[in-house]
Amino acid sequence: MGNKLLFTSYGSRGLIIKFEKPSISQIDILYRSFFRDYIASFFKNIIQDLVLTSDSLTIFFKESPNINTIKKNLLSAYDITLSKTVDFEYKHWEIPVCFENVFSSDLIEYFNDDELKTQSYIKRICELEMIVQFFGFLPGFCYLIGLPKSMQFKRKAEPNLKVPKGSLAIGGGYAGIYPQNSPGGWHVIGITPTVFFDPERDPNCFASVGDKFSFKQISIDDYENRSKENSKNILPSFNICNVKD
Protein backbone atom coordinates (compact mmCIF):
# COMPACT_ATOMS: atom_id res chain seq x y z
CA MET A 1 0.00 0.00 0.00
CA GLY A 2 1.39 3.40 -0.98
CA ASN A 3 2.69 5.52 1.91
CA LYS A 4 2.04 8.95 0.38
CA LEU A 5 -1.15 10.95 0.81
CA LEU A 6 -2.24 14.01 -1.16
CA PHE A 7 -4.88 16.36 0.22
CA THR A 8 -7.34 18.46 -1.79
CA SER A 9 -10.09 20.65 -0.36
CA TYR A 10 -13.59 19.82 -1.56
CA GLY A 11 -15.78 22.82 -0.94
CA SER A 12 -15.78 24.40 2.51
CA ARG A 13 -16.51 21.19 4.45
CA GLY A 14 -14.93 18.46 2.33
CA LEU A 15 -11.42 17.01 2.09
CA ILE A 16 -10.20 14.51 -0.52
CA ILE A 17 -7.38 12.19 0.51
CA LYS A 18 -5.67 10.83 -2.61
CA PHE A 19 -3.67 7.63 -2.23
CA GLU A 20 -0.47 7.05 -4.16
CA LYS A 21 -2.05 4.35 -6.31
CA PRO A 22 -5.38 2.51 -6.69
CA SER A 23 -6.04 -0.48 -4.44
CA ILE A 24 -5.83 -3.61 -6.57
CA SER A 25 -5.07 -6.28 -3.96
CA GLN A 26 -7.37 -7.47 -1.22
CA ILE A 27 -4.88 -6.53 1.48
CA ASP A 28 -4.65 -2.94 0.20
CA ILE A 29 -8.45 -2.71 0.07
CA LEU A 30 -8.76 -4.02 3.64
CA TYR A 31 -6.08 -1.64 4.92
CA ARG A 32 -7.88 1.34 3.41
CA SER A 33 -11.20 0.16 4.78
CA PHE A 34 -9.55 -0.04 8.23
CA PHE A 35 -8.16 3.48 7.69
CA ARG A 36 -11.65 4.78 6.86
CA ASP A 37 -13.17 3.08 9.92
CA TYR A 38 -10.39 4.37 12.16
CA ILE A 39 -10.98 7.94 10.94
CA ALA A 40 -14.73 7.54 11.40
CA SER A 41 -14.13 6.58 15.04
CA PHE A 42 -11.40 9.16 15.72
CA PHE A 43 -13.36 12.09 14.23
CA LYS A 44 -16.84 10.78 15.01
CA ASN A 45 -18.04 14.05 16.53
CA ILE A 46 -17.11 16.21 13.54
CA ILE A 47 -17.56 13.92 10.50
CA GLN A 48 -20.78 13.75 8.52
CA ASP A 49 -19.79 11.12 5.93
CA LEU A 50 -16.86 9.26 4.34
CA VAL A 51 -16.68 7.98 0.76
CA LEU A 52 -14.00 5.42 -0.12
CA THR A 53 -13.09 4.69 -3.77
CA SER A 54 -10.27 2.75 -5.42
CA ASP A 55 -7.74 5.56 -4.99
CA SER A 56 -9.24 8.15 -2.63
CA LEU A 57 -11.14 8.81 0.57
CA THR A 58 -13.40 11.86 0.74
CA ILE A 59 -14.34 13.21 4.15
CA PHE A 60 -17.36 15.46 4.66
CA PHE A 61 -17.26 17.43 7.91
CA LYS A 62 -20.24 18.84 9.79
CA GLU A 63 -18.52 22.24 9.89
CA SER A 64 -15.50 23.82 8.18
CA PRO A 65 -12.48 22.19 9.86
CA ASN A 66 -9.01 23.46 10.71
CA ILE A 67 -7.37 21.83 7.70
CA ASN A 68 -3.77 21.94 8.98
CA THR A 69 -4.70 20.23 12.26
CA ILE A 70 -6.87 17.69 10.45
CA LYS A 71 -4.07 16.82 8.02
CA LYS A 72 -1.63 16.14 10.87
CA ASN A 73 -4.16 13.86 12.57
CA LEU A 74 -4.90 12.06 9.32
CA LEU A 75 -1.22 11.40 8.63
CA SER A 76 -0.85 10.06 12.18
CA ALA A 77 -3.90 7.83 11.66
CA TYR A 78 -2.47 6.56 8.38
CA ASP A 79 0.82 5.63 10.08
CA ILE A 80 -1.17 3.70 12.69
CA THR A 81 -3.05 1.92 9.89
CA LEU A 82 0.16 0.89 8.15
CA SER A 83 1.57 -0.48 11.41
CA LYS A 84 -1.42 -2.78 11.91
CA THR A 85 -0.62 -6.49 12.02
CA VAL A 86 -2.12 -8.32 9.05
CA ASP A 87 -4.95 -10.22 10.70
CA PHE A 88 -7.97 -8.96 8.76
CA GLU A 89 -11.12 -11.04 8.53
CA TYR A 90 -13.54 -10.86 5.63
CA LYS A 91 -16.60 -12.72 4.37
CA HIS A 92 -16.63 -14.83 1.22
CA TRP A 93 -20.18 -14.69 -0.17
CA GLU A 94 -21.73 -17.17 -2.60
CA ILE A 95 -24.19 -15.21 -4.74
CA PRO A 96 -26.89 -17.23 -6.59
CA VAL A 97 -27.24 -16.05 -10.20
CA CYS A 98 -29.57 -17.14 -13.00
CA PHE A 99 -27.91 -16.97 -16.42
CA GLU A 100 -30.92 -18.00 -18.53
CA ASN A 101 -31.13 -16.30 -21.93
CA VAL A 102 -33.94 -13.99 -20.84
CA PHE A 103 -31.56 -12.50 -18.24
CA SER A 104 -28.35 -12.53 -20.28
CA SER A 105 -29.35 -10.97 -23.60
CA ASP A 106 -26.37 -8.58 -23.55
CA LEU A 107 -23.98 -11.50 -23.22
CA ILE A 108 -25.65 -13.38 -26.07
CA GLU A 109 -25.55 -10.28 -28.26
CA TYR A 110 -21.89 -9.66 -27.41
CA PHE A 111 -20.98 -13.16 -28.61
CA ASN A 112 -23.25 -12.89 -31.70
CA ASP A 113 -25.56 -15.73 -30.56
CA ASP A 114 -22.62 -18.12 -30.18
CA GLU A 115 -23.93 -20.49 -27.51
CA LEU A 116 -20.55 -22.12 -26.86
CA LYS A 117 -18.82 -18.79 -26.17
CA THR A 118 -21.72 -17.63 -24.02
CA GLN A 119 -21.69 -20.77 -21.89
CA SER A 120 -17.90 -20.70 -21.66
CA TYR A 121 -18.05 -17.15 -20.29
CA ILE A 122 -20.69 -18.13 -17.71
CA LYS A 123 -18.57 -21.10 -16.63
CA ARG A 124 -15.50 -18.89 -16.25
CA ILE A 125 -17.22 -16.20 -14.21
CA CYS A 126 -18.60 -18.85 -11.84
CA GLU A 127 -15.01 -19.99 -11.24
CA LEU A 128 -13.80 -16.53 -10.23
CA GLU A 129 -13.38 -15.01 -6.79
CA MET A 130 -14.05 -11.27 -7.02
CA ILE A 131 -13.34 -8.59 -4.40
CA VAL A 132 -15.52 -5.66 -3.33
CA GLN A 133 -13.21 -2.71 -4.02
CA PHE A 134 -15.67 0.05 -3.11
CA PHE A 135 -19.32 1.12 -3.25
CA GLY A 136 -20.72 3.75 -5.60
CA PHE A 137 -23.22 4.79 -8.28
CA LEU A 138 -26.19 3.50 -6.22
CA PRO A 139 -26.53 2.58 -2.52
CA GLY A 140 -25.39 -1.02 -2.21
CA PHE A 141 -23.74 -1.16 -5.65
CA CYS A 142 -20.51 -3.14 -5.19
CA TYR A 143 -17.65 -2.50 -7.59
CA LEU A 144 -16.06 -5.93 -7.96
CA ILE A 145 -12.51 -6.45 -9.23
CA GLY A 146 -10.85 -9.65 -10.38
CA LEU A 147 -11.96 -9.93 -14.02
CA PRO A 148 -9.20 -11.15 -16.37
CA LYS A 149 -8.70 -8.82 -19.36
CA SER A 150 -10.12 -11.50 -21.66
CA MET A 151 -13.46 -11.24 -19.79
CA GLN A 152 -13.73 -7.46 -19.72
CA PHE A 153 -16.29 -5.60 -21.85
CA LYS A 154 -16.28 -1.93 -22.76
CA ARG A 155 -19.27 0.06 -21.55
CA LYS A 156 -22.19 0.27 -23.96
CA ALA A 157 -22.25 3.18 -26.38
CA GLU A 158 -25.89 3.75 -25.43
CA PRO A 159 -26.98 2.89 -21.86
CA ASN A 160 -30.18 1.01 -21.15
CA LEU A 161 -32.93 3.16 -19.68
CA LYS A 162 -33.93 0.45 -17.19
CA VAL A 163 -31.67 -2.30 -15.91
CA PRO A 164 -33.66 -4.68 -13.65
CA LYS A 165 -32.88 -4.91 -9.96
CA GLY A 166 -30.49 -7.77 -9.22
CA SER A 167 -28.80 -7.70 -12.64
CA LEU A 168 -25.20 -8.89 -12.70
CA ALA A 169 -23.34 -6.75 -15.22
CA ILE A 170 -19.85 -6.13 -16.63
CA GLY A 171 -18.41 -2.68 -17.30
CA GLY A 172 -14.73 -2.43 -18.23
CA GLY A 173 -12.68 -4.20 -15.58
CA TYR A 174 -15.54 -4.26 -13.09
CA ALA A 175 -18.51 -6.50 -12.32
CA GLY A 176 -21.45 -5.20 -10.31
CA ILE A 177 -24.99 -6.04 -9.25
CA TYR A 178 -27.71 -3.40 -9.60
CA PRO A 179 -29.42 -3.05 -6.18
CA GLN A 180 -32.50 -1.43 -7.76
CA ASN A 181 -34.04 -0.74 -11.16
CA SER A 182 -31.83 1.85 -12.79
CA PRO A 183 -30.45 3.18 -16.07
CA GLY A 184 -27.08 1.60 -16.78
CA GLY A 185 -24.43 1.22 -19.44
CA TRP A 186 -22.92 -2.11 -18.41
CA HIS A 187 -23.50 -5.47 -20.14
CA VAL A 188 -26.03 -7.57 -18.20
CA ILE A 189 -25.08 -11.26 -18.04
CA GLY A 190 -27.44 -12.64 -15.39
CA ILE A 191 -29.68 -11.84 -12.42
CA THR A 192 -29.76 -12.68 -8.71
CA PRO A 193 -32.71 -12.81 -6.28
CA THR A 194 -30.41 -11.53 -3.50
CA VAL A 195 -31.44 -8.15 -2.07
CA PHE A 196 -28.30 -5.99 -1.98
CA PHE A 197 -29.73 -2.86 -0.39
CA ASP A 198 -32.58 -2.31 2.05
CA PRO A 199 -32.79 0.98 3.99
CA GLU A 200 -34.68 -0.80 6.79
CA ARG A 201 -32.06 -3.53 7.19
CA ASP A 202 -29.03 -3.20 9.47
CA PRO A 203 -26.60 -3.07 7.82
CA ASN A 204 -28.32 -1.75 4.69
CA CYS A 205 -25.97 -3.83 2.51
CA PHE A 206 -24.71 -7.13 3.90
CA ALA A 207 -21.34 -6.97 2.10
CA SER A 208 -18.32 -4.89 3.13
CA VAL A 209 -15.33 -3.47 1.28
CA GLY A 210 -12.72 -6.23 1.05
CA ASP A 211 -15.24 -9.10 0.99
CA LYS A 212 -15.05 -11.72 -1.75
CA PHE A 213 -17.87 -12.86 -4.05
CA SER A 214 -18.32 -16.10 -5.95
CA PHE A 215 -21.28 -16.73 -8.25
CA LYS A 216 -23.31 -19.93 -8.18
CA GLN A 217 -25.48 -20.71 -11.20
CA ILE A 218 -29.13 -21.41 -10.41
CA SER A 219 -32.13 -22.38 -12.54
CA ILE A 220 -34.89 -20.00 -13.56
CA ASP A 221 -37.30 -21.91 -11.29
CA ASP A 222 -34.96 -21.45 -8.36
CA TYR A 223 -34.60 -17.75 -9.17
CA GLU A 224 -38.36 -17.24 -9.38
CA ASN A 225 -39.01 -19.15 -6.15
CA ARG A 226 -36.40 -17.15 -4.24
CA SER A 227 -37.71 -13.89 -5.71
CA LYS A 228 -41.26 -14.71 -4.59
CA GLU A 229 -40.02 -15.19 -1.05
CA ASN A 230 -38.96 -11.53 -1.10
CA SER A 231 -37.24 -12.05 2.25
CA LYS A 232 -34.91 -9.09 2.59
CA ASN A 233 -33.23 -10.51 5.68
CA ILE A 234 -32.29 -13.83 4.07
CA LEU A 235 -28.60 -13.50 3.21
CA PRO A 236 -26.61 -15.57 0.73
CA SER A 237 -24.34 -18.21 2.22
CA PHE A 238 -20.88 -17.12 3.32
CA ASN A 239 -17.68 -18.20 5.05
CA ILE A 240 -15.65 -16.05 7.42
CA CYS A 241 -12.04 -16.04 6.26
CA ASN A 242 -8.73 -14.57 7.38
CA VAL A 243 -6.62 -12.70 4.85
CA LYS A 244 -3.71 -14.97 5.76
CA ASP A 245 -5.65 -18.03 4.55
GROMACS .gro file of C-alpha atoms in nm:
model
  245
    1MET     CA    1   0.000   0.000   0.000
    2GLY     CA    2   0.139   0.340  -0.098
    3ASN     CA    3   0.269   0.552   0.191
    4LYS     CA    4   0.204   0.895   0.038
    5LEU     CA    5  -0.115   1.095   0.081
    6LEU     CA    6  -0.224   1.401  -0.116
    7PHE     CA    7  -0.488   1.636   0.022
    8THR     CA    8  -0.734   1.846  -0.179
    9SER     CA    9  -1.009   2.065  -0.036
   10TYR     CA   10  -1.359   1.982  -0.156
   11GLY     CA   11  -1.578   2.282  -0.094
   12SER     CA   12  -1.578   2.440   0.251
   13ARG     CA   13  -1.651   2.119   0.445
   14GLY     CA   14  -1.493   1.846   0.233
   15LEU     CA   15  -1.142   1.701   0.209
   16ILE     CA   16  -1.020   1.451  -0.052
   17ILE     CA   17  -0.738   1.219   0.051
   18LYS     CA   18  -0.567   1.083  -0.261
   19PHE     CA   19  -0.367   0.763  -0.223
   20GLU     CA   20  -0.047   0.705  -0.416
   21LYS     CA   21  -0.205   0.435  -0.631
   22PRO     CA   22  -0.538   0.251  -0.669
   23SER     CA   23  -0.604  -0.048  -0.444
   24ILE     CA   24  -0.583  -0.361  -0.657
   25SER     CA   25  -0.507  -0.628  -0.396
   26GLN     CA   26  -0.737  -0.747  -0.122
   27ILE     CA   27  -0.488  -0.653   0.148
   28ASP     CA   28  -0.465  -0.294   0.020
   29ILE     CA   29  -0.845  -0.271   0.007
   30LEU     CA   30  -0.876  -0.402   0.364
   31TYR     CA   31  -0.608  -0.164   0.492
   32ARG     CA   32  -0.788   0.134   0.341
   33SER     CA   33  -1.120   0.016   0.478
   34PHE     CA   34  -0.955  -0.004   0.823
   35PHE     CA   35  -0.816   0.348   0.769
   36ARG     CA   36  -1.165   0.478   0.686
   37ASP     CA   37  -1.317   0.308   0.992
   38TYR     CA   38  -1.039   0.437   1.216
   39ILE     CA   39  -1.098   0.794   1.094
   40ALA     CA   40  -1.473   0.754   1.140
   41SER     CA   41  -1.413   0.658   1.504
   42PHE     CA   42  -1.140   0.916   1.572
   43PHE     CA   43  -1.336   1.209   1.423
   44LYS     CA   44  -1.684   1.078   1.501
   45ASN     CA   45  -1.804   1.405   1.653
   46ILE     CA   46  -1.711   1.621   1.354
   47ILE     CA   47  -1.756   1.392   1.050
   48GLN     CA   48  -2.078   1.375   0.852
   49ASP     CA   49  -1.979   1.112   0.593
   50LEU     CA   50  -1.686   0.926   0.434
   51VAL     CA   51  -1.668   0.798   0.076
   52LEU     CA   52  -1.400   0.542  -0.012
   53THR     CA   53  -1.309   0.469  -0.377
   54SER     CA   54  -1.027   0.275  -0.542
   55ASP     CA   55  -0.774   0.556  -0.499
   56SER     CA   56  -0.924   0.815  -0.263
   57LEU     CA   57  -1.114   0.881   0.057
   58THR     CA   58  -1.340   1.186   0.074
   59ILE     CA   59  -1.434   1.321   0.415
   60PHE     CA   60  -1.736   1.546   0.466
   61PHE     CA   61  -1.726   1.743   0.791
   62LYS     CA   62  -2.024   1.884   0.979
   63GLU     CA   63  -1.852   2.224   0.989
   64SER     CA   64  -1.550   2.382   0.818
   65PRO     CA   65  -1.248   2.219   0.986
   66ASN     CA   66  -0.901   2.346   1.071
   67ILE     CA   67  -0.737   2.183   0.770
   68ASN     CA   68  -0.377   2.194   0.898
   69THR     CA   69  -0.470   2.023   1.226
   70ILE     CA   70  -0.687   1.769   1.045
   71LYS     CA   71  -0.407   1.682   0.802
   72LYS     CA   72  -0.163   1.614   1.087
   73ASN     CA   73  -0.416   1.386   1.257
   74LEU     CA   74  -0.490   1.206   0.932
   75LEU     CA   75  -0.122   1.140   0.863
   76SER     CA   76  -0.085   1.006   1.218
   77ALA     CA   77  -0.390   0.783   1.166
   78TYR     CA   78  -0.247   0.656   0.838
   79ASP     CA   79   0.082   0.563   1.008
   80ILE     CA   80  -0.117   0.370   1.269
   81THR     CA   81  -0.305   0.192   0.989
   82LEU     CA   82   0.016   0.089   0.815
   83SER     CA   83   0.157  -0.048   1.141
   84LYS     CA   84  -0.142  -0.278   1.191
   85THR     CA   85  -0.062  -0.649   1.202
   86VAL     CA   86  -0.212  -0.832   0.905
   87ASP     CA   87  -0.495  -1.022   1.070
   88PHE     CA   88  -0.797  -0.896   0.876
   89GLU     CA   89  -1.112  -1.104   0.853
   90TYR     CA   90  -1.354  -1.086   0.563
   91LYS     CA   91  -1.660  -1.272   0.437
   92HIS     CA   92  -1.663  -1.483   0.122
   93TRP     CA   93  -2.018  -1.469  -0.017
   94GLU     CA   94  -2.173  -1.717  -0.260
   95ILE     CA   95  -2.419  -1.521  -0.474
   96PRO     CA   96  -2.689  -1.723  -0.659
   97VAL     CA   97  -2.724  -1.605  -1.020
   98CYS     CA   98  -2.957  -1.714  -1.300
   99PHE     CA   99  -2.791  -1.697  -1.642
  100GLU     CA  100  -3.092  -1.800  -1.853
  101ASN     CA  101  -3.113  -1.630  -2.193
  102VAL     CA  102  -3.394  -1.399  -2.084
  103PHE     CA  103  -3.156  -1.250  -1.824
  104SER     CA  104  -2.835  -1.253  -2.028
  105SER     CA  105  -2.935  -1.097  -2.360
  106ASP     CA  106  -2.637  -0.858  -2.355
  107LEU     CA  107  -2.398  -1.150  -2.322
  108ILE     CA  108  -2.565  -1.338  -2.607
  109GLU     CA  109  -2.555  -1.028  -2.826
  110TYR     CA  110  -2.189  -0.966  -2.741
  111PHE     CA  111  -2.098  -1.316  -2.861
  112ASN     CA  112  -2.325  -1.289  -3.170
  113ASP     CA  113  -2.556  -1.573  -3.056
  114ASP     CA  114  -2.262  -1.812  -3.018
  115GLU     CA  115  -2.393  -2.049  -2.751
  116LEU     CA  116  -2.055  -2.212  -2.686
  117LYS     CA  117  -1.882  -1.879  -2.617
  118THR     CA  118  -2.172  -1.763  -2.402
  119GLN     CA  119  -2.169  -2.077  -2.189
  120SER     CA  120  -1.790  -2.070  -2.166
  121TYR     CA  121  -1.805  -1.715  -2.029
  122ILE     CA  122  -2.069  -1.813  -1.771
  123LYS     CA  123  -1.857  -2.110  -1.663
  124ARG     CA  124  -1.550  -1.889  -1.625
  125ILE     CA  125  -1.722  -1.620  -1.421
  126CYS     CA  126  -1.860  -1.885  -1.184
  127GLU     CA  127  -1.501  -1.999  -1.124
  128LEU     CA  128  -1.380  -1.653  -1.023
  129GLU     CA  129  -1.338  -1.501  -0.679
  130MET     CA  130  -1.405  -1.127  -0.702
  131ILE     CA  131  -1.334  -0.859  -0.440
  132VAL     CA  132  -1.552  -0.566  -0.333
  133GLN     CA  133  -1.321  -0.271  -0.402
  134PHE     CA  134  -1.567   0.005  -0.311
  135PHE     CA  135  -1.932   0.112  -0.325
  136GLY     CA  136  -2.072   0.375  -0.560
  137PHE     CA  137  -2.322   0.479  -0.828
  138LEU     CA  138  -2.619   0.350  -0.622
  139PRO     CA  139  -2.653   0.258  -0.252
  140GLY     CA  140  -2.539  -0.102  -0.221
  141PHE     CA  141  -2.374  -0.116  -0.565
  142CYS     CA  142  -2.051  -0.314  -0.519
  143TYR     CA  143  -1.765  -0.250  -0.759
  144LEU     CA  144  -1.606  -0.593  -0.796
  145ILE     CA  145  -1.251  -0.645  -0.923
  146GLY     CA  146  -1.085  -0.965  -1.038
  147LEU     CA  147  -1.196  -0.993  -1.402
  148PRO     CA  148  -0.920  -1.115  -1.637
  149LYS     CA  149  -0.870  -0.882  -1.936
  150SER     CA  150  -1.012  -1.150  -2.166
  151MET     CA  151  -1.346  -1.124  -1.979
  152GLN     CA  152  -1.373  -0.746  -1.972
  153PHE     CA  153  -1.629  -0.560  -2.185
  154LYS     CA  154  -1.628  -0.193  -2.276
  155ARG     CA  155  -1.927   0.006  -2.155
  156LYS     CA  156  -2.219   0.027  -2.396
  157ALA     CA  157  -2.225   0.318  -2.638
  158GLU     CA  158  -2.589   0.375  -2.543
  159PRO     CA  159  -2.698   0.289  -2.186
  160ASN     CA  160  -3.018   0.101  -2.115
  161LEU     CA  161  -3.293   0.316  -1.968
  162LYS     CA  162  -3.393   0.045  -1.719
  163VAL     CA  163  -3.167  -0.230  -1.591
  164PRO     CA  164  -3.366  -0.468  -1.365
  165LYS     CA  165  -3.288  -0.491  -0.996
  166GLY     CA  166  -3.049  -0.777  -0.922
  167SER     CA  167  -2.880  -0.770  -1.264
  168LEU     CA  168  -2.520  -0.889  -1.270
  169ALA     CA  169  -2.334  -0.675  -1.522
  170ILE     CA  170  -1.985  -0.613  -1.663
  171GLY     CA  171  -1.841  -0.268  -1.730
  172GLY     CA  172  -1.473  -0.243  -1.823
  173GLY     CA  173  -1.268  -0.420  -1.558
  174TYR     CA  174  -1.554  -0.426  -1.309
  175ALA     CA  175  -1.851  -0.650  -1.232
  176GLY     CA  176  -2.145  -0.520  -1.031
  177ILE     CA  177  -2.499  -0.604  -0.925
  178TYR     CA  178  -2.771  -0.340  -0.960
  179PRO     CA  179  -2.942  -0.305  -0.618
  180GLN     CA  180  -3.250  -0.143  -0.776
  181ASN     CA  181  -3.404  -0.074  -1.116
  182SER     CA  182  -3.183   0.185  -1.279
  183PRO     CA  183  -3.045   0.318  -1.607
  184GLY     CA  184  -2.708   0.160  -1.678
  185GLY     CA  185  -2.443   0.122  -1.944
  186TRP     CA  186  -2.292  -0.211  -1.841
  187HIS     CA  187  -2.350  -0.547  -2.014
  188VAL     CA  188  -2.603  -0.757  -1.820
  189ILE     CA  189  -2.508  -1.126  -1.804
  190GLY     CA  190  -2.744  -1.264  -1.539
  191ILE     CA  191  -2.968  -1.184  -1.242
  192THR     CA  192  -2.976  -1.268  -0.871
  193PRO     CA  193  -3.271  -1.281  -0.628
  194THR     CA  194  -3.041  -1.153  -0.350
  195VAL     CA  195  -3.144  -0.815  -0.207
  196PHE     CA  196  -2.830  -0.599  -0.198
  197PHE     CA  197  -2.973  -0.286  -0.039
  198ASP     CA  198  -3.258  -0.231   0.205
  199PRO     CA  199  -3.279   0.098   0.399
  200GLU     CA  200  -3.468  -0.080   0.679
  201ARG     CA  201  -3.206  -0.353   0.719
  202ASP     CA  202  -2.903  -0.320   0.947
  203PRO     CA  203  -2.660  -0.307   0.782
  204ASN     CA  204  -2.832  -0.175   0.469
  205CYS     CA  205  -2.597  -0.383   0.251
  206PHE     CA  206  -2.471  -0.713   0.390
  207ALA     CA  207  -2.134  -0.697   0.210
  208SER     CA  208  -1.832  -0.489   0.313
  209VAL     CA  209  -1.533  -0.347   0.128
  210GLY     CA  210  -1.272  -0.623   0.105
  211ASP     CA  211  -1.524  -0.910   0.099
  212LYS     CA  212  -1.505  -1.172  -0.175
  213PHE     CA  213  -1.787  -1.286  -0.405
  214SER     CA  214  -1.832  -1.610  -0.595
  215PHE     CA  215  -2.128  -1.673  -0.825
  216LYS     CA  216  -2.331  -1.993  -0.818
  217GLN     CA  217  -2.548  -2.071  -1.120
  218ILE     CA  218  -2.913  -2.141  -1.041
  219SER     CA  219  -3.213  -2.238  -1.254
  220ILE     CA  220  -3.489  -2.000  -1.356
  221ASP     CA  221  -3.730  -2.191  -1.129
  222ASP     CA  222  -3.496  -2.145  -0.836
  223TYR     CA  223  -3.460  -1.775  -0.917
  224GLU     CA  224  -3.836  -1.724  -0.938
  225ASN     CA  225  -3.901  -1.915  -0.615
  226ARG     CA  226  -3.640  -1.715  -0.424
  227SER     CA  227  -3.771  -1.389  -0.571
  228LYS     CA  228  -4.126  -1.471  -0.459
  229GLU     CA  229  -4.002  -1.519  -0.105
  230ASN     CA  230  -3.896  -1.153  -0.110
  231SER     CA  231  -3.724  -1.205   0.225
  232LYS     CA  232  -3.491  -0.909   0.259
  233ASN     CA  233  -3.323  -1.051   0.568
  234ILE     CA  234  -3.229  -1.383   0.407
  235LEU     CA  235  -2.860  -1.350   0.321
  236PRO     CA  236  -2.661  -1.557   0.073
  237SER     CA  237  -2.434  -1.821   0.222
  238PHE     CA  238  -2.088  -1.712   0.332
  239ASN     CA  239  -1.768  -1.820   0.505
  240ILE     CA  240  -1.565  -1.605   0.742
  241CYS     CA  241  -1.204  -1.604   0.626
  242ASN     CA  242  -0.873  -1.457   0.738
  243VAL     CA  243  -0.662  -1.270   0.485
  244LYS     CA  244  -0.371  -1.497   0.576
  245ASP     CA  245  -0.565  -1.803   0.455
   0.00000   0.00000   0.00000
